[in-house]
Short mmCIF file of C-alpha atoms and ligand atoms in Angstrom, two decimals:
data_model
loop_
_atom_site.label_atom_id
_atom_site.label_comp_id
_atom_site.label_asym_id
_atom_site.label_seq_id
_atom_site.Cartn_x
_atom_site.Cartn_y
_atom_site.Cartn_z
CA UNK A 195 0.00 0.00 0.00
CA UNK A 196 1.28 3.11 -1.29
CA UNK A 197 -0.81 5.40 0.63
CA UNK A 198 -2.94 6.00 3.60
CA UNK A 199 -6.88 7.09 3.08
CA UNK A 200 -6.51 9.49 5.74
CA UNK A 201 -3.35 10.93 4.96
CA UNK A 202 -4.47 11.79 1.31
CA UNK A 203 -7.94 13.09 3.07
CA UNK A 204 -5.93 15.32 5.15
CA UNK A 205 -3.91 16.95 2.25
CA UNK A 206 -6.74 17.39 0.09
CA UNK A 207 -8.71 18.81 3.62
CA UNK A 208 -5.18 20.91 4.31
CA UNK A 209 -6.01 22.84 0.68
CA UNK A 210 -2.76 20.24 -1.19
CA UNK A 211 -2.46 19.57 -4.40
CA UNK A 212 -2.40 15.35 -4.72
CA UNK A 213 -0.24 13.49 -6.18
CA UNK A 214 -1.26 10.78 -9.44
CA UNK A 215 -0.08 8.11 -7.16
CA UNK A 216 -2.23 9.15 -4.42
CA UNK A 217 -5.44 9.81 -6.79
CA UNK A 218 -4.51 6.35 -8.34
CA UNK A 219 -4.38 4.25 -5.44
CA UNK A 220 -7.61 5.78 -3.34
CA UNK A 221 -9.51 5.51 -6.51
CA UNK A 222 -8.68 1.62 -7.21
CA UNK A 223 -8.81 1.11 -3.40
CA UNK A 224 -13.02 2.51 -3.58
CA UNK A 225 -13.54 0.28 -6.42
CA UNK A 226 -12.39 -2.76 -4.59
CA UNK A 227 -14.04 -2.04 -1.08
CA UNK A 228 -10.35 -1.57 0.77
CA UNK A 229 -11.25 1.80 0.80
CA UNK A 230 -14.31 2.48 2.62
CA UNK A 231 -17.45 4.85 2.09
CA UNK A 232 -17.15 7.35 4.89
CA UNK A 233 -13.32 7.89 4.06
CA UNK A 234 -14.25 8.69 -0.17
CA UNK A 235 -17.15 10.98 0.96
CA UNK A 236 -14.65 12.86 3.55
CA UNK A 237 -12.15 12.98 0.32
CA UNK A 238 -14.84 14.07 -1.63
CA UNK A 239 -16.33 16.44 0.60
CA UNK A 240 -12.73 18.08 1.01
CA UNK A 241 -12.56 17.82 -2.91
CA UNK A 242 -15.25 19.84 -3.15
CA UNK A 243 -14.26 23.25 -0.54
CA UNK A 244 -10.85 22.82 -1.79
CA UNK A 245 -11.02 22.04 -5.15
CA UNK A 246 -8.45 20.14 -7.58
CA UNK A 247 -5.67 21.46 -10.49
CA UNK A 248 -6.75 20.32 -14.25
CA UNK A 249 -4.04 18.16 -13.98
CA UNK A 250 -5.22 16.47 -11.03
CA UNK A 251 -8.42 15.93 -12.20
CA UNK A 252 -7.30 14.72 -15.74
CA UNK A 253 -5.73 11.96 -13.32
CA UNK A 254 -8.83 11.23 -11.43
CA UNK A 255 -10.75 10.87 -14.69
CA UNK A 256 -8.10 8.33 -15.99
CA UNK A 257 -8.08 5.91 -12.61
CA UNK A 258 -11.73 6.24 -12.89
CA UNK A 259 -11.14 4.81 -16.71
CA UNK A 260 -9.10 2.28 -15.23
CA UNK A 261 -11.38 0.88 -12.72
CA UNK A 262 -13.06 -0.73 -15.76
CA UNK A 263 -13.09 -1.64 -19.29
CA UNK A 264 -12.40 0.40 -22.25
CA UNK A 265 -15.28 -0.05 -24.99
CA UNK A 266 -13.15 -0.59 -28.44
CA UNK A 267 -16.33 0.48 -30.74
CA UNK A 268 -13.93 1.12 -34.00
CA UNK A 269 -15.14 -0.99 -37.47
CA UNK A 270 -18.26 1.11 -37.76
CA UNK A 271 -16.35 2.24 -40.73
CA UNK A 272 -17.55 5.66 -39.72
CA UNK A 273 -15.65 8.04 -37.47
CA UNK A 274 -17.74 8.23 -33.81
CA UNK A 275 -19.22 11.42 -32.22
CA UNK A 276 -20.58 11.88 -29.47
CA UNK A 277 -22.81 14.26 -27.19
CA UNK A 278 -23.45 14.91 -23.73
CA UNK A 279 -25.70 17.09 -21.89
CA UNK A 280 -25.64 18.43 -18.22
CA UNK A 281 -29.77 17.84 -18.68
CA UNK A 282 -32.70 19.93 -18.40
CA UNK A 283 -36.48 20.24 -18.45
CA UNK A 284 -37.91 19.08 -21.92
CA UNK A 285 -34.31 18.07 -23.34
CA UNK A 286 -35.34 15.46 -25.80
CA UNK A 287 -31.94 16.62 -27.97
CA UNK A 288 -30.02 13.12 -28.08
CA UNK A 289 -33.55 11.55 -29.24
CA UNK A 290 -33.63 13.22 -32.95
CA UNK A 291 -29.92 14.10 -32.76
CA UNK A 292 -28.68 10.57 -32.80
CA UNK A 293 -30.65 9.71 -35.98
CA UNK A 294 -29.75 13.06 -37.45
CA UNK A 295 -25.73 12.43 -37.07
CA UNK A 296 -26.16 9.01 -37.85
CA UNK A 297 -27.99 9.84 -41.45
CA UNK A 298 -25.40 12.71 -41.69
CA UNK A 299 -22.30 9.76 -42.11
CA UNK A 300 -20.89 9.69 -38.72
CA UNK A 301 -21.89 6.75 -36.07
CA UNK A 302 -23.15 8.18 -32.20
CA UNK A 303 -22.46 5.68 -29.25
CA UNK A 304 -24.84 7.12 -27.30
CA UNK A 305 -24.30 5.78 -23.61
CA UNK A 306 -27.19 7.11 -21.35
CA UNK A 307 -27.96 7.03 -18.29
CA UNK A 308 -31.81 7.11 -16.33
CA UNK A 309 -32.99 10.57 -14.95
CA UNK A 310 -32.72 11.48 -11.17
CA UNK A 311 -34.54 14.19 -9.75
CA UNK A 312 -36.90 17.04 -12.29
CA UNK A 313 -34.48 16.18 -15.41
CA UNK A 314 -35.53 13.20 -17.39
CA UNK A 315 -33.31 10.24 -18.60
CA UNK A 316 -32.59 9.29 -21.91
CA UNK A 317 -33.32 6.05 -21.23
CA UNK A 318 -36.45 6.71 -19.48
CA UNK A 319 -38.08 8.39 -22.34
CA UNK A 320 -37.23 5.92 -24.77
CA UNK A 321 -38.46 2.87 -22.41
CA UNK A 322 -41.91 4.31 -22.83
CA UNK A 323 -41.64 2.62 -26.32
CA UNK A 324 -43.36 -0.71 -26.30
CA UNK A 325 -40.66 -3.04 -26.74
CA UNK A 326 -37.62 -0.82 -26.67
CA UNK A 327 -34.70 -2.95 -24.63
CA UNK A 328 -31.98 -0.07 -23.23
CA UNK A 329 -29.37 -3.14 -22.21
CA UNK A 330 -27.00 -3.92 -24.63
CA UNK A 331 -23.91 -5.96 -24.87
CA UNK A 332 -20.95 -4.64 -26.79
CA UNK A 333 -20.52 -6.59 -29.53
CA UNK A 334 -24.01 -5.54 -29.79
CA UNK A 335 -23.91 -1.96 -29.80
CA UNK A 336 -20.81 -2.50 -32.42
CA UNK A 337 -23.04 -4.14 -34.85
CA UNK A 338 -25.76 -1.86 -34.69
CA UNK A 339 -23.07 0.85 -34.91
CA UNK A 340 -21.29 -0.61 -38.06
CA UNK A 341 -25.35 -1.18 -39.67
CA UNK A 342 -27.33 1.81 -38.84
CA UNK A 343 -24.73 4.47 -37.31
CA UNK A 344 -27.44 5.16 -34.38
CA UNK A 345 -27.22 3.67 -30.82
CA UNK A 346 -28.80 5.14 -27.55
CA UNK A 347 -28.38 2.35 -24.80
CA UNK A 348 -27.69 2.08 -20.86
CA UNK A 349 -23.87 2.24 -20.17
CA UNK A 350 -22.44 -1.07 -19.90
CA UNK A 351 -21.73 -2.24 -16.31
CA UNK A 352 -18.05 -2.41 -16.32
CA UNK A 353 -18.07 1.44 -17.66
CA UNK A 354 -15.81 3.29 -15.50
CA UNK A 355 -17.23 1.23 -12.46
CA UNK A 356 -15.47 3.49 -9.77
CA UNK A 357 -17.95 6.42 -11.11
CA UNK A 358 -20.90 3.86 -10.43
CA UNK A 359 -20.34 3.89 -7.22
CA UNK A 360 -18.62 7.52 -6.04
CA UNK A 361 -21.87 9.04 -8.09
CA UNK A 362 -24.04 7.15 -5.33
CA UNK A 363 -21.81 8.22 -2.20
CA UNK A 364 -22.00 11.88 -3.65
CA UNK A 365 -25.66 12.09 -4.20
CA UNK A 366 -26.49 10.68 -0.39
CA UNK A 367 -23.37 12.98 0.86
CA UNK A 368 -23.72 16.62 -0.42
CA UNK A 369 -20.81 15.83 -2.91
CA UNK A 370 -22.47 16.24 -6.00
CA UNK A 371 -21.87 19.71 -7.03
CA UNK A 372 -18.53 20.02 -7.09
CA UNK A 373 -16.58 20.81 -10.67
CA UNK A 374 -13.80 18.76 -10.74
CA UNK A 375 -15.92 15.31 -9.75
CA UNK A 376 -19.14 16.46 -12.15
CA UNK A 377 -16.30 17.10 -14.79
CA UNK A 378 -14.16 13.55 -14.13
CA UNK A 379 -17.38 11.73 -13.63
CA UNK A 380 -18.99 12.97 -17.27
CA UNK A 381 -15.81 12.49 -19.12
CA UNK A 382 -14.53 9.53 -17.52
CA UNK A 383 -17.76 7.36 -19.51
CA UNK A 384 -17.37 9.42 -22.57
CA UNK A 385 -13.88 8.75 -22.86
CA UNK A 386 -13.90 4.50 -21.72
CA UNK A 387 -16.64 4.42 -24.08
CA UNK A 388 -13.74 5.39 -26.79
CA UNK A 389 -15.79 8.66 -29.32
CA UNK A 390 -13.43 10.18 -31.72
CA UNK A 391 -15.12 13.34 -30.62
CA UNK A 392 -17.55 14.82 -28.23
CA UNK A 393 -19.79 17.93 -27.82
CA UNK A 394 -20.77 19.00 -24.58
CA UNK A 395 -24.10 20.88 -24.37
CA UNK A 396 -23.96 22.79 -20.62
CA UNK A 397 -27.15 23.80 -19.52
CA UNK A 398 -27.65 26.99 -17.28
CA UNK A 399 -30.54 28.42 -15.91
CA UNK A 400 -33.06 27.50 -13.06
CA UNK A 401 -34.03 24.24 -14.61
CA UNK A 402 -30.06 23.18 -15.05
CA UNK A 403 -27.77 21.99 -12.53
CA UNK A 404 -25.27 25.07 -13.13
CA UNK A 405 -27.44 27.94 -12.42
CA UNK A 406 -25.14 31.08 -13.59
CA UNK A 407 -23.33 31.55 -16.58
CA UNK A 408 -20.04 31.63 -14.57
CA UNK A 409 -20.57 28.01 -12.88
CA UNK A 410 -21.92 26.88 -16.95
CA UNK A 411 -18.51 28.12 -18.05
CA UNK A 412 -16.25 26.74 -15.22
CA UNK A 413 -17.85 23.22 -15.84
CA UNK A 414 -17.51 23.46 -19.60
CA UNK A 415 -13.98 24.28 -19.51
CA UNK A 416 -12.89 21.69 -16.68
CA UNK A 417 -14.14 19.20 -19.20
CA UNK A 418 -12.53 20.66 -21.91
CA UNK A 419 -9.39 20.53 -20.05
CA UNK A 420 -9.63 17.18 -19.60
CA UNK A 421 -10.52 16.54 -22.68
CA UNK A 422 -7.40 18.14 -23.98
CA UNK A 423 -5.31 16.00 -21.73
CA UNK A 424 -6.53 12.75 -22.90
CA UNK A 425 -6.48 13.92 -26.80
CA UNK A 426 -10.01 13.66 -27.46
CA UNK A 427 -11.37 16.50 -30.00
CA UNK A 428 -14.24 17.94 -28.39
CA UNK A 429 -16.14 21.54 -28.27
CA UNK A 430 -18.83 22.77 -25.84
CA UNK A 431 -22.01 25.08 -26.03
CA UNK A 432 -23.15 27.02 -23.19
CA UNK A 433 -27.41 26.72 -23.38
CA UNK A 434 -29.98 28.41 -21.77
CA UNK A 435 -32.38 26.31 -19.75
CA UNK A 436 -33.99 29.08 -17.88
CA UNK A 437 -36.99 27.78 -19.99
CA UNK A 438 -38.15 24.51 -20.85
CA UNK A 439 -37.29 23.09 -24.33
CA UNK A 440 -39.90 22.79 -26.79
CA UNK A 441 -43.84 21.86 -25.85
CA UNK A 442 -43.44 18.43 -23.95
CA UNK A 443 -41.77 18.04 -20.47
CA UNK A 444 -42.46 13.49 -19.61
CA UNK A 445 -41.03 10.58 -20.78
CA UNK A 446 -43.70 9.69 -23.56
CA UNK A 447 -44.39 13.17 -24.77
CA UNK A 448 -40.95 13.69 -25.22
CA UNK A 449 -40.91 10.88 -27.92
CA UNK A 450 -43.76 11.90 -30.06
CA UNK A 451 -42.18 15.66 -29.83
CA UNK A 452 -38.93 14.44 -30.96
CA UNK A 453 -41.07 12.32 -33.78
CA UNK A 454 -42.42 15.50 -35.13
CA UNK A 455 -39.03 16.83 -35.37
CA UNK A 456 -37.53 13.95 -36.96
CA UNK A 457 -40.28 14.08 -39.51
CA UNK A 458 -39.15 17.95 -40.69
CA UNK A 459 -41.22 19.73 -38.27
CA UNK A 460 -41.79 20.51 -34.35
CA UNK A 461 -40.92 23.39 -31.96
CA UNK A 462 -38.15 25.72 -33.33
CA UNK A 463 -36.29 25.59 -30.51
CA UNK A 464 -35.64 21.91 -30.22
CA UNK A 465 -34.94 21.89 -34.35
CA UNK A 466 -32.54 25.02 -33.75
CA UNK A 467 -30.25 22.78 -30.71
CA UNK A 468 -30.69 19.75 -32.43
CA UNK A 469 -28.99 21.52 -35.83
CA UNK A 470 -26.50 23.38 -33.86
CA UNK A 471 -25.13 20.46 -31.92
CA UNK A 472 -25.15 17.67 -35.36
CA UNK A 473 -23.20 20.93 -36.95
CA UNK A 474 -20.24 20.73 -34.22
CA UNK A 475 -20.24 16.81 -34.12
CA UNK A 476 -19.97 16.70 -38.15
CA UNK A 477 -17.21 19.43 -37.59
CA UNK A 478 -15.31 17.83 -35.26
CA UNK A 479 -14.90 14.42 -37.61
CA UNK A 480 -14.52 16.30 -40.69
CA UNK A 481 -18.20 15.31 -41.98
CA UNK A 482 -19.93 18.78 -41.92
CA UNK A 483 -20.54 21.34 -44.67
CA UNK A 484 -19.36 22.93 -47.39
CA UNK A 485 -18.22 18.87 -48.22
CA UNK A 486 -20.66 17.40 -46.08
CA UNK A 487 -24.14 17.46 -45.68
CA UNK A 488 -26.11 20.21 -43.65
CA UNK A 489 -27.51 18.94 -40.75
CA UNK A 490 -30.31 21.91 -41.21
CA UNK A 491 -31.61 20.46 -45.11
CA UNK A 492 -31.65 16.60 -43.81
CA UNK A 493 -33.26 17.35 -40.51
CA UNK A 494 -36.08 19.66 -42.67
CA UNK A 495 -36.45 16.64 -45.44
CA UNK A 496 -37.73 13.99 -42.59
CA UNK A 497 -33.70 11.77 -43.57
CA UNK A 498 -33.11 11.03 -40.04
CA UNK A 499 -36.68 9.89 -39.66
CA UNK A 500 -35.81 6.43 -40.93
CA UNK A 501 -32.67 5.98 -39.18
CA UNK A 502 -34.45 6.86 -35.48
CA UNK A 503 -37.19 3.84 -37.18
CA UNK A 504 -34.14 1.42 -38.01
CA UNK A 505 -32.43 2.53 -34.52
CA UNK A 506 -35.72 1.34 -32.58
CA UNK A 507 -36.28 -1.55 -34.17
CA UNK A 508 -33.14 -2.85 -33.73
CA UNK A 509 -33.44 -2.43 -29.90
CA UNK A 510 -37.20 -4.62 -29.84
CA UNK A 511 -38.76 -0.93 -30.39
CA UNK A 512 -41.96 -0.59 -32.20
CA UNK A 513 -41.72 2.58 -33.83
CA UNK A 514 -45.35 2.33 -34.64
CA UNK A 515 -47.03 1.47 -31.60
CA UNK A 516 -49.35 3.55 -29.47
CA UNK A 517 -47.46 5.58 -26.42
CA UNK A 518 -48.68 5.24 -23.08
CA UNK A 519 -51.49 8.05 -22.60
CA UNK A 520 -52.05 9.15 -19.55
CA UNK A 521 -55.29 8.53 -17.72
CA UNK A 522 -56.11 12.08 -16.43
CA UNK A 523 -55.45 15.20 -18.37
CA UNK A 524 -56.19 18.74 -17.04
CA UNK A 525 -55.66 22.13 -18.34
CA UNK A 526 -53.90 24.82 -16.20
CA UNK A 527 -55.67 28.27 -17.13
CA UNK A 528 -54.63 31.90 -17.08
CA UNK A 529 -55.86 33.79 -14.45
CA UNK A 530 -55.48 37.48 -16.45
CA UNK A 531 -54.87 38.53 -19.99
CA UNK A 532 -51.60 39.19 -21.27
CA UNK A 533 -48.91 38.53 -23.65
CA UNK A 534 -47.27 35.24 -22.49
CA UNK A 535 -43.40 35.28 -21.79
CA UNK A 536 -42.45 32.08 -20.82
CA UNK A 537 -42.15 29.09 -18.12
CA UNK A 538 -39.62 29.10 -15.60
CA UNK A 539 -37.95 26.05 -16.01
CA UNK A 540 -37.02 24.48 -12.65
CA UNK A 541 -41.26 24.61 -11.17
CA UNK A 542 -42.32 22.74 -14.95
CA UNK A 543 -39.63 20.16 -14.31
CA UNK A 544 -40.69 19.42 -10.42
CA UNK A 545 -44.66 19.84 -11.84
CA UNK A 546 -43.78 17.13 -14.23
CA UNK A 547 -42.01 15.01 -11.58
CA UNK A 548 -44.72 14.93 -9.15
CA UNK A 549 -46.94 13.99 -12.16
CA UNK A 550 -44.76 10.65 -12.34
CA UNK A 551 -42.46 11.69 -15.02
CA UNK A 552 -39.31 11.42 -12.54
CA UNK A 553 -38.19 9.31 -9.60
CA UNK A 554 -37.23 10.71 -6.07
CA UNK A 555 -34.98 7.22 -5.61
CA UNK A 556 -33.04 5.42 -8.14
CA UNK A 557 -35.36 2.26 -7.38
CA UNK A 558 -38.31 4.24 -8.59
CA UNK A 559 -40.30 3.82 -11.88
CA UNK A 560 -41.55 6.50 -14.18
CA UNK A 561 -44.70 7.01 -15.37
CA UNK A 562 -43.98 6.98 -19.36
CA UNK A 563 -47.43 8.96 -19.53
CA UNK A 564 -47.08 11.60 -17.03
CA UNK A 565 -45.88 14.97 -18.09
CA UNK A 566 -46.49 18.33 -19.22
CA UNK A 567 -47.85 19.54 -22.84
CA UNK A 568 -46.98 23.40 -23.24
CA UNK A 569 -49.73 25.30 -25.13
CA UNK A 570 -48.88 28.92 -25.44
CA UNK A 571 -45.52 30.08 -27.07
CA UNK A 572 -43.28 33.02 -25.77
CA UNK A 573 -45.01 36.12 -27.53
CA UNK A 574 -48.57 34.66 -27.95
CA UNK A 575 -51.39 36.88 -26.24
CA UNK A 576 -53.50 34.73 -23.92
CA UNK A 577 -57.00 35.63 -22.40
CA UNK A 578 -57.87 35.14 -18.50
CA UNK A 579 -59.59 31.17 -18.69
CA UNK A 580 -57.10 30.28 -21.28
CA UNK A 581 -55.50 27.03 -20.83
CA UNK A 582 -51.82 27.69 -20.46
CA UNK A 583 -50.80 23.96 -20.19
CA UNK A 584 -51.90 20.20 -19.51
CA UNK A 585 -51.02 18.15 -16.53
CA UNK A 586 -50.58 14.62 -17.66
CA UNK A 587 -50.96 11.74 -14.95
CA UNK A 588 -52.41 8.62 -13.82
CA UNK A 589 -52.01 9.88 -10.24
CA UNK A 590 -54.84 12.06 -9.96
CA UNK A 591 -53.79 13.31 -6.50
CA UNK A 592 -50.30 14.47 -7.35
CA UNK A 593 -52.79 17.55 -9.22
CA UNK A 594 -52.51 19.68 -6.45
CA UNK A 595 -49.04 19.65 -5.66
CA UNK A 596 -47.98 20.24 -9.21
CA UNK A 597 -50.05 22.80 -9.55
CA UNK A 598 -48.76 24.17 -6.57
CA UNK A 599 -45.40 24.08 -7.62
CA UNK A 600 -46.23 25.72 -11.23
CA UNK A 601 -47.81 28.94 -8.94
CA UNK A 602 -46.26 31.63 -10.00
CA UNK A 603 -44.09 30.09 -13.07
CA UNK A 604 -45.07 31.89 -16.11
CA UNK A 605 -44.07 34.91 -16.87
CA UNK A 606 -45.93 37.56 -18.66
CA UNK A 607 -44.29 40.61 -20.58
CA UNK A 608 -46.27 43.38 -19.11
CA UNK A 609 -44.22 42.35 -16.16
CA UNK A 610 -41.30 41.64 -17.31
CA UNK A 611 -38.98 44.77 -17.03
CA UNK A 612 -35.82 44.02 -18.92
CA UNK A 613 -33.80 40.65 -19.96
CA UNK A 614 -33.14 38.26 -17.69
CA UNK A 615 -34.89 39.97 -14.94
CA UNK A 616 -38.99 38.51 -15.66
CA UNK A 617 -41.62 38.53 -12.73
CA UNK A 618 -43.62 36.06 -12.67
CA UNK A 619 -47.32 36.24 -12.12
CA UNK A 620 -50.84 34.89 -13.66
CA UNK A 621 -51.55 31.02 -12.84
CA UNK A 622 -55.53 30.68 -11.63
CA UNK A 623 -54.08 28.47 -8.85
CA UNK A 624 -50.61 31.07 -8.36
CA UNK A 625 -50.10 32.76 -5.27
CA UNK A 626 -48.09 35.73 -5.70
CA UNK A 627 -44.86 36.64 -7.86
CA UNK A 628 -41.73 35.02 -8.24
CA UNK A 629 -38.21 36.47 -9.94
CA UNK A 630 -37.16 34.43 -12.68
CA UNK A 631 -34.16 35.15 -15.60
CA UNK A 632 -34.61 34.83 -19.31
CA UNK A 633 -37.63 36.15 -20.84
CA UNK A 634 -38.29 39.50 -21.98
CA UNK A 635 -41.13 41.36 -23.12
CA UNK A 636 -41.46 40.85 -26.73
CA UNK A 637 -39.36 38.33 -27.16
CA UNK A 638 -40.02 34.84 -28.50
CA UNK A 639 -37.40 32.63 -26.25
CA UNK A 640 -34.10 33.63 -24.94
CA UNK A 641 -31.47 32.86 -27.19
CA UNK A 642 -30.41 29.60 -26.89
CA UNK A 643 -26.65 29.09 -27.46
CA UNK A 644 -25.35 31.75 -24.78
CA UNK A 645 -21.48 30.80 -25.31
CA UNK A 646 -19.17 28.77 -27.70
CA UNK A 647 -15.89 26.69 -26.70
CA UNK A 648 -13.76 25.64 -28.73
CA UNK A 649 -16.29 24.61 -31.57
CA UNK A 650 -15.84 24.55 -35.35
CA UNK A 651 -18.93 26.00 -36.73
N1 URA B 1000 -23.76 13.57 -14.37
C1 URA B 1000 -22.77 12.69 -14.22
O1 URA B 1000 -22.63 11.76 -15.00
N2 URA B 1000 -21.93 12.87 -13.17
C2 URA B 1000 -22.05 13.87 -12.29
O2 URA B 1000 -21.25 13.96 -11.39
C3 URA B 1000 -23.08 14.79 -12.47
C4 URA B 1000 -23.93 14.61 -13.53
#
């Protein structure tokens, strides 16, 4: 034994800088138990108010490769690109992204994981497909990869085990939010899973785990850093997600929104991030425009529509089956007229997770059905009685509290001073006014891409 568990707590808690043998060794000692659970979450806990160096955390990410397997999905024939997200309400992206890469020439290895908390899972939207298997072995992901270029499947269990298990200590232990493990922990999959390139999409706003612009852009370039030190090409965008994205907020809702955008149409703002992101992935392997195809024209001419049909199939998916519809749907009205601004993000993605749409425990099912359909745009003029939304559930009494949670949540313009400074006011069921960022008076959305790193396009 190189090293002591304490005395590498007590640098990291003493504000040092530790060493890659030290980071090594308590990392494989977690994995393998000789290490035990209250000494990682003090490490982690003084990782957290003190902090680690790029280069230290490049060397956490690699032990945390090493704990497990490295995928070796080459023999597509197609270079691999990848995309993650930091998650927010209504981000369906990866669903018609995949298809769209994969139609544009490149193969996506989409490894996903299930939703925890008001952000949905990947997985858990596309399990409300009747059929649809997320469990994969490699050598089948590789042949779907070399036959349709499309894959969106759980992570395979000996991905970057030691992650597995530190994710779980963090989320019971106040550890979560801290850059350096958020940053190792994302890239650490994305980099045993073996893309040729990556684009991060980093989410800020109240419905996003990084809340201000500076936190957005100290995540984004911690992973970029890493990134750099392990030689994988890779860009990231900084994205609002002080608003929810598109009309549907739930697992099956999701799918049939991401459907309609497959087929060439849907809500301009999922269309407009699903574009920008294909764009840098296509850059980054050397497949976008002038030579290559334009993300923008195949999206618009319904192309990726068969591949997302082939995809699904190929995972026991019937793309042509009936989604789960919820049992009880109910309209929440405006109580005043106005022109609507907006939803605040974070109350639509706990509204839809009291609906059923989420899980409070990683145990927990979903609800496929339960959600939230979005009626009014940013802009539109709404009278007083107009329905506003619809509260999807088969839980009947989980109306109250997500109505509860939605008081307050839209914003109007007339009250909406400047920019990213909105009141909020005018739910029937809202009790007073709440401060939210990101919609102004007039305006259709808040821009979307907020900030650009390193990208091609
Ligand atoms: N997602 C991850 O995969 N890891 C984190 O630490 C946070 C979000």
């Amino acid at each position: 034994m190189t090293s002591s568990a304490v005395e590498v707590i007590k640098a990291k808690r003493d504000g040092g800088r530790l060493s890659g043998e030290q980071i090594d060794w308590m990392v494989a000692s977690y994995t393998s138990g000789a290490v035990a659970d209250e000494q990682m979450a003090a490490l982690a806990m003084a990782i957290l108010l003190r902090g680690m160096e790029p280069e230290e955390t490049a060397r956490w990410t690699q032990a945390m490769i090493d704990s497990g397997d490295r995928l070796d999905l080459s023999g597509s024939g197609r270079p691999l690109a990848d995309k993650h997200s930091t998650g927010g309400v209504g981000d369906k992206i990866t669903l018609p992204l995949v298809p769209l890469v994969a139609a544009c020439g490149a193969a996506v290895p989409q490894l996903s994981g299930r939703g925890l908390g008001h952000t949905g899972g990947t997985l858990d939207k596309l399990e409300s497909i009747p059929g649809w298997r997320a469990s994969l072995s490699e050598k089948e992901i590789r042949e779907q990869l070399a036959e349709i270029g499309a894959v969106i499947c759980a992570t395979t269990p000996t991905l970057a085990p030691a992650d597995r298990k530190l994710y779980a200590l963090r989320d019971v232990t106040g550890t979560v939010e801290s850059v350096p493990l958020i940053a190792s922990s994302i890239m650490s999959k994305k980099l045993a899973e073996g893309t040729d390139a990556l684009v991060l999409d980093v989410k800020v706003g109240s419905g996003a785990f990084m809340k201000t612009p500076e936190q957005a852009r100290e995540l984004a370039t911690a992973m970029l850093d890493i990134a750099a030190a392990h030689g994988l090409r890779c860009a990231a965008l900084i994205t609002d997600m002080s608003v929810p994205l598109g009309r549907a907020v739930g697992n099956a809702l999701e799918v049939t929104e991401s459907v309609e955008v497959l087929r060439g149409g849907g809500p301009p703002d999922v269309v407009e991030l699903t574009v920008r992101l294909a764009r840098e992935m296509l850059a980054l392997v050397g497949l976008g425009p002038p030579g290559g195809p334009d993300p923008a024209e195949v999206l618009a001419s319904g192309a990726a529509y068969p591949v997302w049909r082939e995809m699904i199939t190929a995972q026991g998916g019937d793309p042509d089956a009936p989604l789960p519809v919820a049992g009880t749907v109910e309209p929440l009205l405006a109580d005043r007229d106005g022109v609507f601004a907006g939803w605040d993000a974070y109350p639509v993605g706990v509204a839809a997770w009291l609906l059923g749409a989420g899980r409070a425990r990683k145990e927990d099912a979903v609800d496929p059905a339960a959600g939230i359909r979005l009626l009014v745009d940013p802009g539109e003029p709404v009278a007083a009685g107009q329905p506003l939304l619809e509260l999807h559930t088969d839980r009947p009494d989980a109306l109250e509290g997500a109505r509860a949670a939605l008081a307050g949540a839209a914003w109007f313009a007339e009250d909406t001073p400047a920019p990213g400074t909105g009141t909020a006011a005018g739910i029937a069921t809202g009790a007073g006014a709440a401060s939210g960022t990101g919609a102004a008076a007039g305006e259709k959305r808040p821009p979307l891409v907020l900030a650009a790193l390193g990208t091609q396009t």
